[in-house]
């Protein structure tokens, strides 16, 4: 099913944040109808760096193409601020679309950008980013490649300013909008009442449940949110599991892992579709 069709459906959706092609295959195998390439998770897994703008467009497009090739569900990708001026935005859109991605989100932060959970974010003028959105929508080859306009303006503009920005971006042609900050239930309800396109929202990680509750999918739907992006979940779960496994090996001198779950080679082989590839190479 296309991403546009999913967004037109009646239900709220959860999108786990893949950090590589392997985690994306696990997400699809679990039955999620779409996957999300998290900028933070990609930056950490590909470069070992924090999410403060280290990744280049070519690095991210390469990673996105790897995911798109192994997925049979739509892939939404974090494309930061578009990686430059209007000409760069045009190239960014065309490269991601050619890579097989179903949608990208662009954000209205200044460059270099900062992770959405960090303080001190700065945003460009609303009219400036509205022109970026229009440039992006004009650059795509197909209307099935969606442009999602994200705002990180809560700290600087407040909720009213966020709503004003999102409405401006919709007017400029955005197919959907996204919030990069955390909000209360009442604030989300106010935002979704005010915008006429689907809203993507960032789920909070455990360190921020005091700022934004750990909403269930039923609660997201009641707030009018169409897609809840779990940008942190696969990466943070993997880091905890790897830490537990390697610490066990360090402390015990053997891979007797106690309570740390570890897949077998057979589990790995199923995820990467090993039998299919062996059949192909043995012909």
Coordinates of C-alpha atoms in Angstrom, one line a residue:
X1 CA 0.0 0.0 0.0
X2 CA 1.3 3.5 -0.8
X3 CA 2.2 5.9 1.9
X4 CA -0.5 8.3 0.7
X5 CA -3.1 5.5 1.0
X6 CA -1.9 4.7 4.5
X7 CA -2.2 8.4 5.5
X8 CA -5.7 8.5 4.1
X9 CA -6.7 5.5 6.3
X10 CA -8.7 5.8 9.5
X11 CA -6.1 4.6 11.9
X12 CA -3.1 6.1 13.7
X13 CA 0.2 4.4 12.7
X14 CA 3.4 3.7 14.6
X15 CA 6.7 4.1 12.7
X16 CA 9.7 2.6 14.5
X17 CA 13.0 4.4 13.6
X18 CA 15.3 2.0 11.7
X19 CA 19.0 2.7 12.0
X20 CA 20.1 0.4 9.1
X21 CA 18.8 -2.1 6.6
X22 CA 18.9 -5.0 9.1
X23 CA 16.8 -3.2 11.6
X24 CA 14.4 -2.1 8.8
X25 CA 13.9 -5.7 7.8
X26 CA 13.0 -6.6 11.4
X27 CA 10.5 -3.7 11.5
X28 CA 8.8 -4.9 8.3
X29 CA 8.9 -8.5 9.5
X30 CA 7.0 -7.4 12.6
X31 CA 4.1 -6.2 10.4
X32 CA 4.5 -2.4 10.6
X33 CA 3.0 -0.9 7.5
X34 CA 5.8 1.7 7.1
X35 CA 9.3 2.3 8.3
X36 CA 11.2 5.4 9.2
X37 CA 14.9 6.1 8.8
X38 CA 15.7 8.1 11.9
X39 CA 18.3 10.8 11.5
X40 CA 19.6 10.4 15.0
X41 CA 19.8 6.6 14.7
X42 CA 21.4 6.8 11.4
X43 CA 24.0 9.3 12.5
X44 CA 24.9 7.2 15.5
X45 CA 25.0 3.8 13.7
X46 CA 26.7 5.0 10.5
X47 CA 29.2 7.6 12.0
X48 CA 29.1 7.1 15.8
X49 CA 28.3 10.8 16.1
X50 CA 25.5 12.7 17.8
X51 CA 22.6 14.2 15.9
X52 CA 23.9 17.7 15.3
X53 CA 24.3 17.8 11.6
X54 CA 27.3 15.7 10.8
X55 CA 25.7 13.5 8.1
X56 CA 25.9 14.7 4.5
X57 CA 23.2 14.3 1.9
X58 CA 25.1 11.6 -0.1
X59 CA 25.7 9.5 3.0
X60 CA 22.0 9.7 4.0
X61 CA 20.7 8.9 0.5
X62 CA 23.1 5.9 0.3
X63 CA 21.7 4.6 3.6
X64 CA 18.1 5.3 2.6
X65 CA 18.6 3.5 -0.7
X66 CA 19.9 0.4 1.1
X67 CA 16.7 0.4 3.3
X68 CA 14.3 1.0 0.4
X69 CA 15.8 -2.0 -1.6
X70 CA 15.0 -4.5 1.2
X71 CA 11.6 -3.2 2.2
X72 CA 8.2 -3.9 0.7
X73 CA 6.6 -1.2 2.8
X74 CA 6.9 2.6 2.4
X75 CA 10.0 4.3 3.8
X76 CA 9.9 7.8 5.3
X77 CA 13.3 9.4 5.7
X78 CA 14.6 12.3 7.8
X79 CA 16.3 14.7 5.4
X80 CA 17.3 17.4 7.9
X81 CA 17.1 20.9 6.5
X82 CA 17.5 19.9 2.9
X83 CA 21.3 20.2 3.0
X84 CA 21.6 23.8 1.7
X85 CA 19.9 26.4 -0.5
X86 CA 17.2 25.9 -3.1
X87 CA 19.5 24.1 -5.6
X88 CA 20.5 21.7 -2.8
X89 CA 16.9 21.1 -1.8
X90 CA 16.0 20.3 -5.4
X91 CA 18.9 17.8 -5.6
X92 CA 18.0 16.3 -2.2
X93 CA 14.4 15.7 -3.3
X94 CA 15.4 14.1 -6.6
X95 CA 18.1 11.9 -5.0
X96 CA 15.8 10.5 -2.3
X97 CA 13.0 9.9 -4.8
X98 CA 15.4 8.1 -7.1
X99 CA 16.6 6.0 -4.2
X100 CA 13.0 4.5 -3.7
X101 CA 12.1 6.5 -0.6
X102 CA 8.3 7.2 -0.2
X103 CA 8.7 10.5 1.7
X104 CA 11.2 12.9 3.3
X105 CA 10.7 15.4 6.0
X106 CA 12.4 18.7 5.9
X107 CA 12.7 20.9 9.0
X108 CA 12.8 24.6 9.5
X109 CA 15.9 24.8 11.7
X110 CA 18.9 26.8 10.8
X111 CA 21.9 24.9 9.6
X112 CA 23.7 23.2 11.3
X113 CA 20.6 21.7 12.9
X114 CA 20.3 20.1 16.3
X115 CA 18.5 17.0 17.5
X116 CA 14.9 17.8 18.3
X117 CA 15.2 16.9 22.0
X118 CA 18.0 19.5 22.5
X119 CA 17.5 23.0 23.8
X120 CA 18.9 26.0 21.9
X121 CA 17.3 25.2 18.5
X122 CA 17.0 28.1 16.1
X123 CA 14.6 28.3 13.2
X124 CA 14.5 30.2 10.0
X125 CA 11.8 32.7 9.1
X126 CA 8.5 31.1 8.4
X127 CA 8.3 32.6 4.9
X128 CA 11.8 31.3 4.1
X129 CA 10.9 27.8 4.9
X130 CA 7.6 28.0 3.2
X131 CA 9.6 28.7 0.0
X132 CA 11.7 25.7 0.8
X133 CA 8.6 23.5 1.0
X134 CA 7.4 24.9 -2.4
X135 CA 10.8 24.2 -3.9
X136 CA 10.7 20.7 -2.7
X137 CA 7.2 19.9 -3.9
X138 CA 8.0 21.4 -7.3
X139 CA 11.2 19.3 -7.6
X140 CA 9.6 15.8 -7.3
X141 CA 8.8 13.7 -10.3
X142 CA 5.7 12.1 -8.8
X143 CA 3.0 13.2 -6.4
X144 CA 3.4 9.8 -4.7
X145 CA 6.7 11.0 -3.3
X146 CA 5.5 13.0 -0.3
X147 CA 7.0 16.1 1.3
X148 CA 6.6 16.4 5.0
X149 CA 7.2 19.8 6.6
X150 CA 8.6 19.7 10.1
X151 CA 8.8 22.6 12.6
X152 CA 11.1 22.8 15.6
X153 CA 9.7 26.2 16.6
X154 CA 8.0 25.4 20.0
X155 CA 10.9 26.8 22.1
X156 CA 11.1 30.1 20.1
X157 CA 7.5 30.6 18.8
X158 CA 5.3 28.7 21.3
X159 CA 2.4 26.5 20.3
X160 CA 0.5 29.3 18.5
X161 CA 3.6 30.0 16.4
X162 CA 4.0 26.3 15.6
X163 CA 0.4 26.2 14.3
X164 CA 0.9 29.3 12.2
X165 CA 4.0 27.8 10.7
X166 CA 2.4 24.4 10.0
X167 CA -0.5 26.1 8.3
X168 CA 1.9 28.2 6.2
X169 CA 3.8 25.1 5.1
X170 CA 0.5 23.3 4.2
X171 CA -0.4 26.3 2.0
X172 CA 3.0 26.0 0.4
X173 CA 2.2 22.5 -0.7
X174 CA 3.3 20.1 2.1
X175 CA 1.5 16.7 1.9
X176 CA 1.9 16.2 5.7
X177 CA 3.4 18.1 8.6
X178 CA 5.5 17.0 11.6
X179 CA 6.4 18.4 15.0
X180 CA 10.0 18.0 16.2
X181 CA 9.4 18.9 19.8
X182 CA 7.4 17.3 22.6
X183 CA 3.9 18.4 23.5
X184 CA 1.1 17.7 26.0
X185 CA -2.1 15.9 24.9
X186 CA -4.0 19.2 24.9
X187 CA -1.3 20.8 22.7
X188 CA -1.4 17.9 20.2
X189 CA -5.2 18.1 20.0
X190 CA -5.0 21.8 19.4
X191 CA -2.4 21.3 16.6
X192 CA -4.3 18.6 14.8
X193 CA -7.6 20.6 15.0
X194 CA -5.7 23.5 13.2
X195 CA -4.0 21.7 10.3
X196 CA -5.6 20.1 7.4
X197 CA -3.1 17.4 6.5
X198 CA -1.8 14.4 8.5
X199 CA 0.4 15.1 11.4
X200 CA 3.6 13.1 12.2
X201 CA 4.6 13.4 15.9
X202 CA 7.8 12.3 17.7
X203 CA 7.2 9.8 20.5
X204 CA 9.1 10.6 23.7
X205 CA 11.9 8.3 24.9
X206 CA 12.0 7.3 28.6
X207 CA 14.3 10.3 29.5
X208 CA 11.5 12.7 28.4
X209 CA 8.3 11.1 29.7
X210 CA 8.1 13.9 32.2
X211 CA 7.8 16.3 29.3
X212 CA 5.6 14.2 27.0
X213 CA 3.7 11.0 28.2
X214 CA 4.4 7.6 26.7
X215 CA 1.2 7.8 24.6
X216 CA -0.4 4.5 23.4
X217 CA -1.4 4.2 19.8
X218 CA -5.0 4.5 20.9
X219 CA -4.2 7.8 22.6
X220 CA -2.3 9.1 19.6
X221 CA -5.4 8.4 17.5
X222 CA -7.7 10.2 20.0
X223 CA -5.4 13.3 19.7
X224 CA -5.7 13.3 15.9
X225 CA -2.0 12.3 15.3
X226 CA -1.7 10.1 12.1
X227 CA 1.9 8.8 12.6
X228 CA 3.8 8.4 15.8
X229 CA 7.5 8.2 15.0
X230 CA 9.5 6.1 17.5
X231 CA 12.8 7.5 16.4
X232 CA 14.7 6.1 19.3
X233 CA 13.3 2.6 20.0
X234 CA 15.2 0.2 17.7
X235 CA 18.6 1.9 18.3
X236 CA 18.2 2.3 22.1
X237 CA 16.9 -1.2 22.4
X238 CA 19.9 -2.5 20.4
X239 CA 22.4 -0.5 22.4
X240 CA 21.1 -1.9 25.7
X241 CA 21.1 -5.5 24.3
X242 CA 24.7 -5.2 22.9
X243 CA 25.9 -3.6 26.1
X244 CA 24.4 -6.5 28.1
X245 CA 25.8 -9.2 25.8
X246 CA 29.4 -7.8 25.6
X247 CA 29.6 -7.0 29.3
X248 CA 28.5 -10.5 30.0
X249 CA 31.3 -11.9 27.8
X250 CA 33.8 -9.5 29.5
X251 CA 32.8 -10.4 33.0
X252 CA 32.2 -14.2 32.5
X253 CA 34.7 -15.0 29.8
X254 CA 32.0 -16.8 27.9
X255 CA 28.8 -16.1 26.0
X256 CA 26.6 -17.4 28.8
X257 CA 24.3 -14.4 28.6
X258 CA 21.9 -14.7 31.5
X259 CA 18.9 -12.6 30.9
X260 CA 20.2 -10.9 27.7
X261 CA 18.2 -12.3 24.7
X262 CA 20.4 -13.2 21.7
X263 CA 19.2 -14.4 18.3
X264 CA 20.6 -17.6 16.8
X265 CA 22.2 -17.8 13.4
X266 CA 18.9 -19.2 12.1
X267 CA 17.1 -16.1 13.2
X268 CA 19.7 -13.9 11.4
X269 CA 19.4 -16.1 8.3
X270 CA 15.7 -15.6 8.2
X271 CA 15.9 -11.8 8.5
X272 CA 18.4 -11.5 5.6
X273 CA 16.5 -14.1 3.5
X274 CA 19.6 -16.3 3.3
X275 CA 17.9 -19.3 1.7
X276 CA 16.7 -17.1 -1.2
X277 CA 20.2 -15.8 -1.9
X278 CA 21.7 -19.2 -1.6
X279 CA 19.2 -20.5 -4.2
X280 CA 20.1 -17.7 -6.5
X281 CA 23.8 -18.2 -6.3
X282 CA 23.6 -22.0 -6.6
X283 CA 21.8 -22.0 -9.9

